[in-house]
Tab-separated table of C-alpha atoms and ligand atoms in Angstrom:
chain	number	residue	atom	x	y	z
G	1	UNK	CA	215.597	110.131	128.123
G	2	UNK	CA	215.218	109.106	123.795
G	3	UNK	CA	216.832	105.582	124.760
G	4	UNK	CA	215.706	102.690	127.371
G	5	UNK	CA	216.647	101.957	130.615
G	6	UNK	CA	218.329	98.349	128.631
G	7	UNK	CA	219.306	100.684	126.050
G	8	UNK	CA	220.857	102.854	128.503
G	9	UNK	CA	222.680	100.118	130.537
G	10	UNK	CA	224.295	98.231	127.404
G	11	UNK	CA	225.881	101.605	126.045
G	12	UNK	CA	227.266	102.632	130.056
G	13	UNK	CA	228.809	99.390	129.274
G	14	UNK	CA	230.905	99.986	125.890
G	15	UNK	CA	232.313	102.946	127.499
G	16	UNK	CA	233.479	101.157	130.900
G	17	UNK	CA	235.594	99.002	128.089
G	18	UNK	CA	236.145	102.205	125.922
G	19	UNK	CA	239.022	103.125	128.567
G	20	UNK	CA	241.231	99.158	128.364
G	21	UNK	CA	239.360	98.059	132.189
G	22	UNK	CA	241.161	95.461	133.653
G	23	UNK	CA	238.065	95.297	136.072
G	24	UNK	CA	235.011	96.746	135.678
G	25	UNK	CA	232.463	96.485	138.661
G	26	UNK	CA	229.084	96.655	137.406
G	27	UNK	CA	226.208	97.688	140.857
G	28	UNK	CA	223.533	96.614	140.591
G	29	UNK	CA	223.241	97.234	136.737
G	30	UNK	CA	219.479	94.828	135.690
G	31	UNK	CA	217.702	95.836	139.090
G	32	UNK	CA	215.771	97.919	137.678
G	33	UNK	CA	214.987	96.327	134.497
G	34	UNK	CA	212.012	94.101	133.423
G	35	UNK	CA	213.135	91.045	132.967
G	36	UNK	CA	212.556	90.725	129.836
G	37	UNK	CA	215.189	93.921	128.899
G	38	UNK	CA	217.356	92.706	131.852
G	39	UNK	CA	217.999	89.793	129.618
G	40	UNK	CA	219.663	91.274	126.754
G	41	UNK	CA	221.364	93.390	129.301
G	42	UNK	CA	223.567	90.298	130.606
G	43	UNK	CA	223.892	88.980	127.187
G	44	UNK	CA	225.460	91.713	126.743
G	45	UNK	CA	227.442	91.968	130.386
G	46	UNK	CA	228.449	88.305	129.654
G	47	UNK	CA	229.094	88.835	126.234
G	48	UNK	CA	231.333	91.977	126.134
G	49	UNK	CA	233.933	90.368	129.431
G	50	UNK	CA	234.335	87.439	127.129
G	51	UNK	CA	235.468	89.369	124.237
G	52	UNK	CA	237.942	92.126	126.237
G	53	UNK	CA	239.344	89.540	128.510
G	54	UNK	CA	238.423	91.846	131.018
G	55	UNK	CA	237.476	90.909	135.232
G	56	UNK	CA	234.232	91.901	136.517
G	57	UNK	CA	233.402	92.181	139.862
G	58	UNK	CA	229.076	91.734	139.585
G	59	UNK	CA	226.834	92.770	142.544
G	60	UNK	CA	223.718	92.023	143.471
G	61	UNK	CA	220.925	91.051	145.398
G	62	UNK	CA	219.739	88.319	143.297
G	63	UNK	CA	221.672	85.090	143.046
G	64	UNK	CA	219.822	84.020	139.520
G	65	UNK	CA	221.034	86.643	137.859
G	66	UNK	CA	224.353	85.835	139.403
G	67	UNK	CA	224.377	82.313	138.181
G	68	UNK	CA	224.783	83.123	135.259
G	69	UNK	CA	226.998	85.582	135.375
G	70	UNK	CA	230.063	84.838	137.356
G	71	UNK	CA	232.355	82.271	137.339
G	72	UNK	CA	232.999	82.923	141.681
G	73	UNK	CA	230.691	84.826	144.200
G	74	UNK	CA	230.983	85.356	147.767
G	75	UNK	CA	228.384	86.457	149.921
G	76	UNK	CA	227.888	88.750	152.027
G	77	UNK	CA	225.625	90.202	154.719
G	78	UNK	CA	225.790	92.693	157.414
G	79	UNK	CA	229.420	93.229	156.096
G	80	UNK	CA	230.612	89.340	156.405
G	81	UNK	CA	231.568	87.802	154.265
G	82	UNK	CA	229.402	84.229	155.144
G	83	UNK	CA	230.401	81.844	152.491
G	84	UNK	CA	232.721	82.603	149.317
G	85	UNK	CA	232.832	79.935	146.482
G	86	UNK	CA	232.621	78.513	142.808
G	87	UNK	CA	229.239	79.415	141.492
G	88	UNK	CA	228.363	75.806	141.096
G	89	UNK	CA	229.240	75.159	144.667
G	90	UNK	CA	227.598	77.984	145.905
G	91	UNK	CA	223.806	77.092	143.770
G	92	UNK	CA	224.426	73.414	143.895
G	93	UNK	CA	225.689	72.544	147.359
G	94	UNK	CA	225.536	75.627	149.915
G	95	UNK	CA	227.690	75.387	152.945
G	96	UNK	CA	225.537	78.257	155.109
G	97	UNK	CA	222.466	77.940	156.354
G	98	UNK	CA	221.928	82.290	154.965
G	99	UNK	CA	223.331	81.075	151.653
G	100	UNK	CA	221.299	78.163	151.512
G	101	UNK	CA	217.543	80.622	152.419
G	102	UNK	CA	219.466	82.754	149.225
G	103	UNK	CA	219.546	79.705	146.890
G	104	UNK	CA	215.706	78.925	148.713
G	105	UNK	CA	213.969	82.132	148.775
G	106	UNK	CA	210.457	81.055	148.485
G	107	UNK	CA	208.924	79.778	151.339
G	108	UNK	CA	205.918	81.587	150.868
G	109	UNK	CA	202.725	79.865	148.546
G	110	UNK	CA	199.461	79.005	147.946
G	111	UNK	CA	197.297	76.962	146.894
G	112	UNK	CA	194.989	77.734	144.127
G	113	UNK	CA	191.107	78.537	145.111
G	114	UNK	CA	189.281	76.293	142.654
G	115	UNK	CA	185.853	77.814	142.936
G	116	UNK	CA	187.162	81.063	141.573
G	117	UNK	CA	183.635	82.726	139.900
G	118	UNK	CA	181.674	85.334	142.984
G	119	UNK	CA	183.631	88.429	142.403
G	120	UNK	CA	183.486	90.755	145.673
G	121	UNK	CA	185.180	93.780	142.475
G	122	UNK	CA	184.703	93.653	139.403
G	123	UNK	CA	186.488	95.982	137.204
G	124	UNK	CA	183.918	96.202	133.979
G	125	UNK	CA	185.502	97.759	130.541
G	126	UNK	CA	187.781	99.788	131.876
G	127	UNK	CA	189.469	102.405	129.971
G	128	UNK	CA	191.846	105.034	131.964
G	129	UNK	CA	194.013	108.524	130.465
G	130	UNK	CA	196.031	111.259	132.451
G	131	UNK	CA	195.040	114.839	132.140
G	132	UNK	CA	198.017	115.253	130.128
G	133	UNK	CA	195.591	113.240	127.032
G	134	UNK	CA	197.938	109.979	127.539
G	135	UNK	CA	195.323	107.504	127.271
G	136	UNK	CA	196.920	104.568	129.908
G	137	UNK	CA	194.567	102.037	130.443
G	138	UNK	CA	192.964	99.989	126.773
G	139	UNK	CA	189.166	98.592	127.741
G	140	UNK	CA	190.510	96.451	130.972
G	141	UNK	CA	188.223	93.445	132.597
G	142	UNK	CA	188.295	91.329	134.948
G	143	UNK	CA	187.198	90.062	138.104
G	144	UNK	CA	188.646	89.736	142.010
G	145	UNK	CA	187.032	86.433	143.777
G	146	UNK	CA	186.208	87.117	147.840
G	147	UNK	CA	189.420	86.043	149.883
G	148	UNK	CA	191.504	85.781	146.980
G	149	UNK	CA	194.823	87.333	145.361
G	150	UNK	CA	194.827	88.975	141.842
G	151	UNK	CA	198.128	89.602	140.288
G	152	UNK	CA	198.781	91.947	138.396
G	153	UNK	CA	202.172	91.408	136.061
G	154	UNK	CA	203.952	93.742	133.152
G	155	UNK	CA	206.649	95.331	132.358
G	156	UNK	CA	207.107	98.891	134.136
G	157	UNK	CA	204.777	101.288	132.219
G	158	UNK	CA	202.286	98.808	131.030
G	159	UNK	CA	199.477	100.462	133.271
G	160	UNK	CA	199.035	97.820	136.757
G	161	UNK	CA	199.353	101.247	138.890
G	162	UNK	CA	197.220	103.371	137.015
G	163	UNK	CA	194.615	100.214	137.129
G	164	UNK	CA	195.351	100.618	140.729
G	165	UNK	CA	194.704	104.023	140.519
G	166	UNK	CA	191.834	104.361	139.336
G	167	UNK	CA	189.540	101.644	141.720
G	168	UNK	CA	190.855	102.719	144.655
G	169	UNK	CA	189.308	106.328	143.121
G	170	UNK	CA	192.192	108.094	143.072
G	171	UNK	CA	191.666	108.873	139.111
G	172	UNK	CA	188.534	108.768	137.663
G	173	UNK	CA	188.174	106.315	134.876
G	174	UNK	CA	187.666	107.789	131.197
G	175	UNK	CA	184.941	105.088	130.875
G	176	UNK	CA	184.066	101.411	131.964
G	177	UNK	CA	182.786	100.709	136.312
G	178	UNK	CA	183.746	99.254	139.082
G	179	UNK	CA	181.835	97.429	141.135
G	180	UNK	CA	182.678	96.468	144.544
G	181	UNK	CA	180.852	93.459	146.342
G	182	UNK	CA	177.624	93.934	143.675
G	183	UNK	CA	177.778	97.627	144.056
G	184	UNK	CA	178.920	100.207	141.281
G	185	UNK	CA	181.512	102.304	142.991
G	186	UNK	CA	182.080	106.213	141.995
G	187	UNK	CA	184.639	106.924	139.545
G	188	UNK	CA	186.174	109.325	141.718
G	189	UNK	CA	187.501	109.225	145.219
G	190	UNK	CA	185.688	112.580	146.965
G	191	UNK	CA	182.399	111.789	146.010
G	192	UNK	CA	182.954	108.016	147.352
G	193	UNK	CA	181.611	107.244	150.813
G	194	UNK	CA	183.282	106.870	153.670
G	195	UNK	CA	182.653	103.746	153.716
G	196	UNK	CA	183.512	102.840	150.653
G	197	UNK	CA	187.254	104.914	151.301
G	198	UNK	CA	187.342	101.995	153.823
G	199	UNK	CA	187.301	98.414	152.411
G	200	UNK	CA	189.474	99.129	149.836
G	201	UNK	CA	192.887	99.816	151.020
G	202	UNK	CA	196.009	101.216	148.816
G	203	UNK	CA	199.673	99.937	150.487
G	204	UNK	CA	202.610	100.853	148.014
G	205	UNK	CA	205.903	99.812	146.850
G	206	UNK	CA	207.962	102.905	148.831
G	207	UNK	CA	206.293	102.529	152.520
G	208	UNK	CA	208.263	105.946	153.081
G	209	UNK	CA	206.920	107.810	150.372
G	210	UNK	CA	203.479	106.920	152.574
G	211	UNK	CA	204.193	107.916	155.606
G	212	UNK	CA	205.008	111.877	157.604
G	213	UNK	CA	208.425	111.402	158.580
G	214	UNK	CA	206.963	113.678	161.630
G	215	UNK	CA	204.410	111.151	163.239
G	216	UNK	CA	205.261	107.851	164.866
G	217	UNK	CA	204.246	104.800	164.134
G	218	UNK	CA	201.495	105.472	166.943
G	219	UNK	CA	199.742	108.359	165.101
G	220	UNK	CA	200.530	107.142	161.639
G	221	UNK	CA	198.409	103.826	162.133
G	222	UNK	CA	196.175	105.705	165.094
G	223	UNK	CA	195.267	108.053	161.778
G	224	UNK	CA	193.233	105.760	160.417
G	225	UNK	CA	191.473	104.500	163.506
G	226	UNK	CA	190.441	108.116	163.865
G	227	UNK	CA	189.161	108.726	160.800
G	228	UNK	CA	187.253	105.706	160.709
G	229	UNK	CA	186.458	103.807	163.873
G	230	UNK	CA	186.886	107.792	165.693
G	231	UNK	CA	189.115	106.184	168.160
G	232	UNK	CA	191.646	109.027	170.397
G	233	UNK	CA	193.893	108.050	173.206
G	234	UNK	CA	194.605	105.227	175.520
G	235	UNK	CA	191.566	103.408	172.958
G	236	UNK	CA	193.599	103.937	169.939
G	237	UNK	CA	197.061	103.364	171.605
G	238	UNK	CA	195.579	99.997	172.761
G	239	UNK	CA	194.120	99.152	169.335
G	240	UNK	CA	198.137	99.853	167.621
G	241	UNK	CA	199.278	97.524	170.123
G	242	UNK	CA	196.843	95.332	168.963
G	243	UNK	CA	197.893	95.768	165.275
G	244	UNK	CA	201.364	95.335	166.058
G	245	UNK	CA	201.151	92.403	167.461
G	246	UNK	CA	199.471	90.780	164.354
G	247	UNK	CA	202.087	92.174	161.980
G	248	UNK	CA	204.456	90.226	164.232
G	249	UNK	CA	206.596	94.124	164.985
G	250	UNK	CA	205.548	94.279	169.071
G	251	UNK	CA	203.907	97.186	170.863
G	252	UNK	CA	207.978	98.152	171.709
G	253	UNK	CA	207.896	99.865	168.370
G	254	UNK	CA	204.581	102.688	168.850
G	255	UNK	CA	206.603	105.720	169.946
G	256	UNK	CA	209.363	104.746	166.608
G	257	UNK	CA	209.529	107.620	163.731
G	258	UNK	CA	209.837	105.940	159.756
G	259	UNK	CA	213.936	107.274	159.729
G	260	UNK	CA	213.971	104.781	162.647
G	261	UNK	CA	212.236	101.357	161.028
G	262	UNK	CA	214.344	98.931	158.850
G	263	UNK	CA	212.740	98.493	155.817
G	264	UNK	CA	210.452	95.643	155.863
G	265	UNK	CA	209.234	97.897	159.664
G	266	UNK	CA	208.034	100.204	157.247
G	267	UNK	CA	206.316	97.798	154.834
G	268	UNK	CA	204.575	96.367	158.161
G	269	UNK	CA	204.028	99.437	160.057
G	270	UNK	CA	202.475	100.283	156.397
G	271	UNK	CA	200.350	97.516	156.058
G	272	UNK	CA	199.316	97.719	160.644
G	273	UNK	CA	197.223	101.083	159.038
G	274	UNK	CA	195.967	99.244	156.468
G	275	UNK	CA	194.789	96.854	157.991
G	276	UNK	CA	193.253	99.283	160.599
G	277	UNK	CA	190.389	100.311	158.466
G	278	UNK	CA	189.259	96.578	158.716
G	279	UNK	CA	189.561	96.621	154.902
G	280	UNK	CA	188.358	93.586	152.660
G	281	UNK	CA	190.302	94.734	149.519
G	282	UNK	CA	193.620	95.707	149.625
G	283	UNK	CA	195.639	97.007	146.375
G	284	UNK	CA	199.625	95.807	147.227
G	285	UNK	CA	201.778	98.338	144.494
G	286	UNK	CA	204.405	95.954	143.601
G	287	UNK	CA	205.385	95.824	147.726
G	288	UNK	CA	208.505	93.489	148.620
G	289	UNK	CA	210.331	94.943	144.936
G	290	UNK	CA	212.482	96.944	147.209
G	291	UNK	CA	213.175	94.582	150.028
G	292	UNK	CA	216.468	92.706	149.791
G	293	UNK	CA	214.402	88.766	149.138
G	294	UNK	CA	214.303	87.787	152.050
G	295	UNK	CA	212.627	90.516	154.065
G	296	UNK	CA	210.145	90.242	151.476
G	297	UNK	CA	209.216	86.527	151.784
G	298	UNK	CA	208.465	87.687	155.331
G	299	UNK	CA	206.086	89.982	154.072
G	300	UNK	CA	204.487	88.139	151.908
G	301	UNK	CA	203.778	85.223	154.545
G	302	UNK	CA	202.721	88.260	156.859
G	303	UNK	CA	200.139	88.722	153.228
G	304	UNK	CA	199.256	85.518	153.644
G	305	UNK	CA	198.432	84.427	157.024
G	306	UNK	CA	196.673	87.386	157.276
G	307	UNK	CA	194.957	87.144	153.901
G	308	UNK	CA	193.142	83.843	155.711
G	309	UNK	CA	192.838	84.800	159.142
G	310	UNK	CA	191.653	88.186	158.017
G	311	UNK	CA	188.868	86.708	154.697
G	312	UNK	CA	191.028	89.266	152.715
G	313	UNK	CA	191.153	89.447	149.226
G	314	UNK	CA	194.075	91.279	147.274
G	315	UNK	CA	194.854	92.870	144.252
G	316	UNK	CA	199.092	91.907	144.704
G	317	UNK	CA	200.981	94.199	141.588
G	318	UNK	CA	204.445	92.432	141.025
G	319	UNK	CA	206.248	92.742	138.096
G	320	UNK	CA	207.969	88.903	139.508
G	321	UNK	CA	206.911	85.876	137.916
G	322	UNK	CA	207.882	83.725	140.504
G	323	UNK	CA	206.155	85.809	143.719
G	324	UNK	CA	203.629	85.157	141.510
G	325	UNK	CA	203.681	81.565	140.999
G	326	UNK	CA	203.447	81.862	145.457
G	327	UNK	CA	200.773	83.341	146.316
G	328	UNK	CA	198.174	84.140	143.692
G	329	UNK	CA	194.575	82.369	143.101
G	330	UNK	CA	194.207	83.672	139.616
G	331	UNK	CA	196.588	86.249	137.393
G	332	UNK	CA	196.653	89.268	135.079
G	333	UNK	CA	198.941	90.305	132.409
G	334	UNK	CA	200.051	93.585	131.199
G	335	UNK	CA	201.077	95.016	128.139
G	336	UNK	CA	200.805	98.487	127.294
G	337	UNK	CA	197.642	99.160	129.178
G	338	UNK	CA	195.915	96.483	127.729
G	339	UNK	CA	194.914	92.811	129.513
G	340	UNK	CA	196.258	90.310	126.846
G	341	UNK	CA	195.658	87.587	129.606
G	342	UNK	CA	193.467	86.664	132.562
G	343	UNK	CA	192.759	83.764	134.115
G	344	UNK	CA	192.776	81.292	137.375
G	345	UNK	CA	197.217	80.559	138.489
G	346	UNK	CA	197.421	77.466	135.953
G	347	UNK	CA	195.058	78.073	133.239
G	348	UNK	CA	197.456	81.457	132.337
G	349	UNK	CA	200.919	79.946	133.464
G	350	UNK	CA	200.456	77.003	131.825
G	351	UNK	CA	200.594	76.639	127.673
G	352	UNK	CA	199.394	77.699	125.064
G	353	UNK	CA	200.808	81.238	125.093
G	354	UNK	CA	200.217	84.698	123.360
G	355	UNK	CA	203.582	86.118	122.576
G	356	UNK	CA	203.946	88.598	124.898
G	357	UNK	CA	203.177	85.856	128.127
G	358	UNK	CA	205.515	83.651	126.446
G	359	UNK	CA	207.967	85.772	126.431
G	360	UNK	CA	207.065	87.331	130.362
G	361	UNK	CA	207.432	83.672	131.126
G	362	UNK	CA	210.441	83.034	130.103
G	363	UNK	CA	212.568	85.884	130.119
G	364	UNK	CA	212.205	85.252	134.064
G	365	UNK	CA	215.691	83.980	135.759
G	366	UNK	CA	216.971	80.208	137.321
G	367	UNK	CA	218.547	79.419	139.400
G	368	UNK	CA	220.269	77.325	137.222
G	369	UNK	CA	223.737	77.748	136.165
G	370	UNK	CA	224.005	77.454	131.950
G	371	UNK	CA	220.025	79.584	132.142
G	372	UNK	CA	221.133	82.687	130.154
G	373	UNK	CA	222.665	80.048	127.333
G	374	UNK	CA	219.869	78.507	127.255
G	375	UNK	CA	217.585	80.780	126.598
G	376	UNK	CA	220.164	82.908	124.037
G	377	UNK	CA	220.668	79.399	122.257
G	378	UNK	CA	216.570	79.413	121.902
G	379	UNK	CA	216.163	82.704	120.547
G	380	UNK	CA	219.291	82.438	117.594
G	381	UNK	CA	217.746	79.409	116.877
G	382	UNK	CA	213.575	80.949	116.718
G	383	UNK	CA	215.297	83.850	114.610
G	384	UNK	CA	216.849	81.168	112.614
G	385	UNK	CA	214.093	79.637	111.705
G	386	UNK	CA	212.083	82.034	110.715
H	1	ADP	N1	200.495	111.019	136.342
H	1	ADP	C1	200.544	110.202	135.726
H	1	ADP	N2	200.444	111.859	134.081
H	1	ADP	C2	200.287	110.870	132.940
H	1	ADP	N3	201.374	110.031	132.330
H	1	ADP	C3	202.170	108.947	133.589
H	1	ADP	C4	201.172	109.034	135.184
H	1	ADP	N4	201.590	107.993	135.767
H	1	ADP	C5	201.998	107.230	134.957
H	1	ADP	N5	201.057	107.569	133.519
H	1	ADP	C6	202.447	107.072	132.291
H	1	ADP	O1	201.236	105.373	132.607
H	1	ADP	C7	202.085	104.591	131.689
H	1	ADP	C8	201.454	103.702	132.941
H	1	ADP	O2	202.269	103.886	133.980
H	1	ADP	P1	201.770	103.508	135.185
H	1	ADP	O3	200.121	102.819	135.373
H	1	ADP	O4	202.467	103.799	136.372
H	1	ADP	O5	203.092	101.614	134.685
H	1	ADP	P2	203.152	100.663	135.643
H	1	ADP	O6	203.122	100.847	136.700
H	1	ADP	O7	202.658	99.402	135.124
H	1	ADP	O8	204.577	100.840	135.598
H	1	ADP	C9	202.794	105.156	131.298
H	1	ADP	O9	203.367	105.345	130.081
H	1	ADP	C10	203.271	106.477	132.344
H	1	ADP	O10	203.947	106.413	131.590
H	2	MG	MG1	204.011	100.560	139.067
């Protein structure tokens, strides 16, 4: 408990090498880490392999990561080998459609809105702490314009989910206020009128944990329809089917249980349940982080389409800068509970940077052979210069 995830993975690598193995299997060792930590672990693994001449099998869903680590790449799908070749060939000249889709995964894109001045949601000087007295948010101020997306980025533990909890009323702030559509919201969930609850919905990273495994898709999506709109029976089922169409799943899914759905389908059902309330703002807390890249891309495209159709505003929480670049209008960077940067996507992601945003942006692996060496060399030069 006293070491970070990154330190732990480095220690595991050292341990694996202790017995002078001829082969080490790395099974997604950096998937759960922040990009800023991932880069140190990747460097340590690469260094260890080169020093000891041990062979390694590195398993990951992130092609940009293997492009840094490996000599050859095998692409697997449904248990079958799709393509096998040198890093160079796979990344720069993929032969198969599936590999090409993986290399060029980003297709969803939203042009940033020019006018970001009128706010639907305002977060004003919010500080928050948990019941154990641990202060998590420090004087956070930001806003989300109507029909637009604010991306909230920052490493694990920086307070992103806590901010979402404060906005929804799950965690009343210790100071500051939330203003929605020009009116202050009551700090706690229980004191908010139903209509205020309806207008702001939340989608979680793990669709599973937010669903009752004993309820069918009809029950899950139907619940807000009954709660907010009093729909029952055939009327409710008809509306559930409409919503299933809207999320591109089809009416056939109404009687399925969560266990009978894929990860991407579960997340679509979670989106349909949020839509059922006819909200104006949806807080998306890392909704694609647990999904494979192509499935995640499908969810992003769906969210963008729904935004256009329904005039939705999103607070999109993520630790993935590529997603921020793809879908945001504005960006908030959180670091240790403080807002270190806030502005339109084009200004927030352009220099001059604050130190933390600079580190964050430089740590995101790029789908380019030699990226890791380049970043490490720059770091060595910078530390020599200091
Ligand atoms: N229920 C809780 N009780 C006490 N501390 C919490 C609770 N939930 C989160 N924290 C702490 O608050 C900080 C921010 O957590 P969180 O908002 O979940 O960060 P993020 O979503 O950016 O990973 C972390 O240090 C975390 O340990
Ligand atoms: Mg979180």
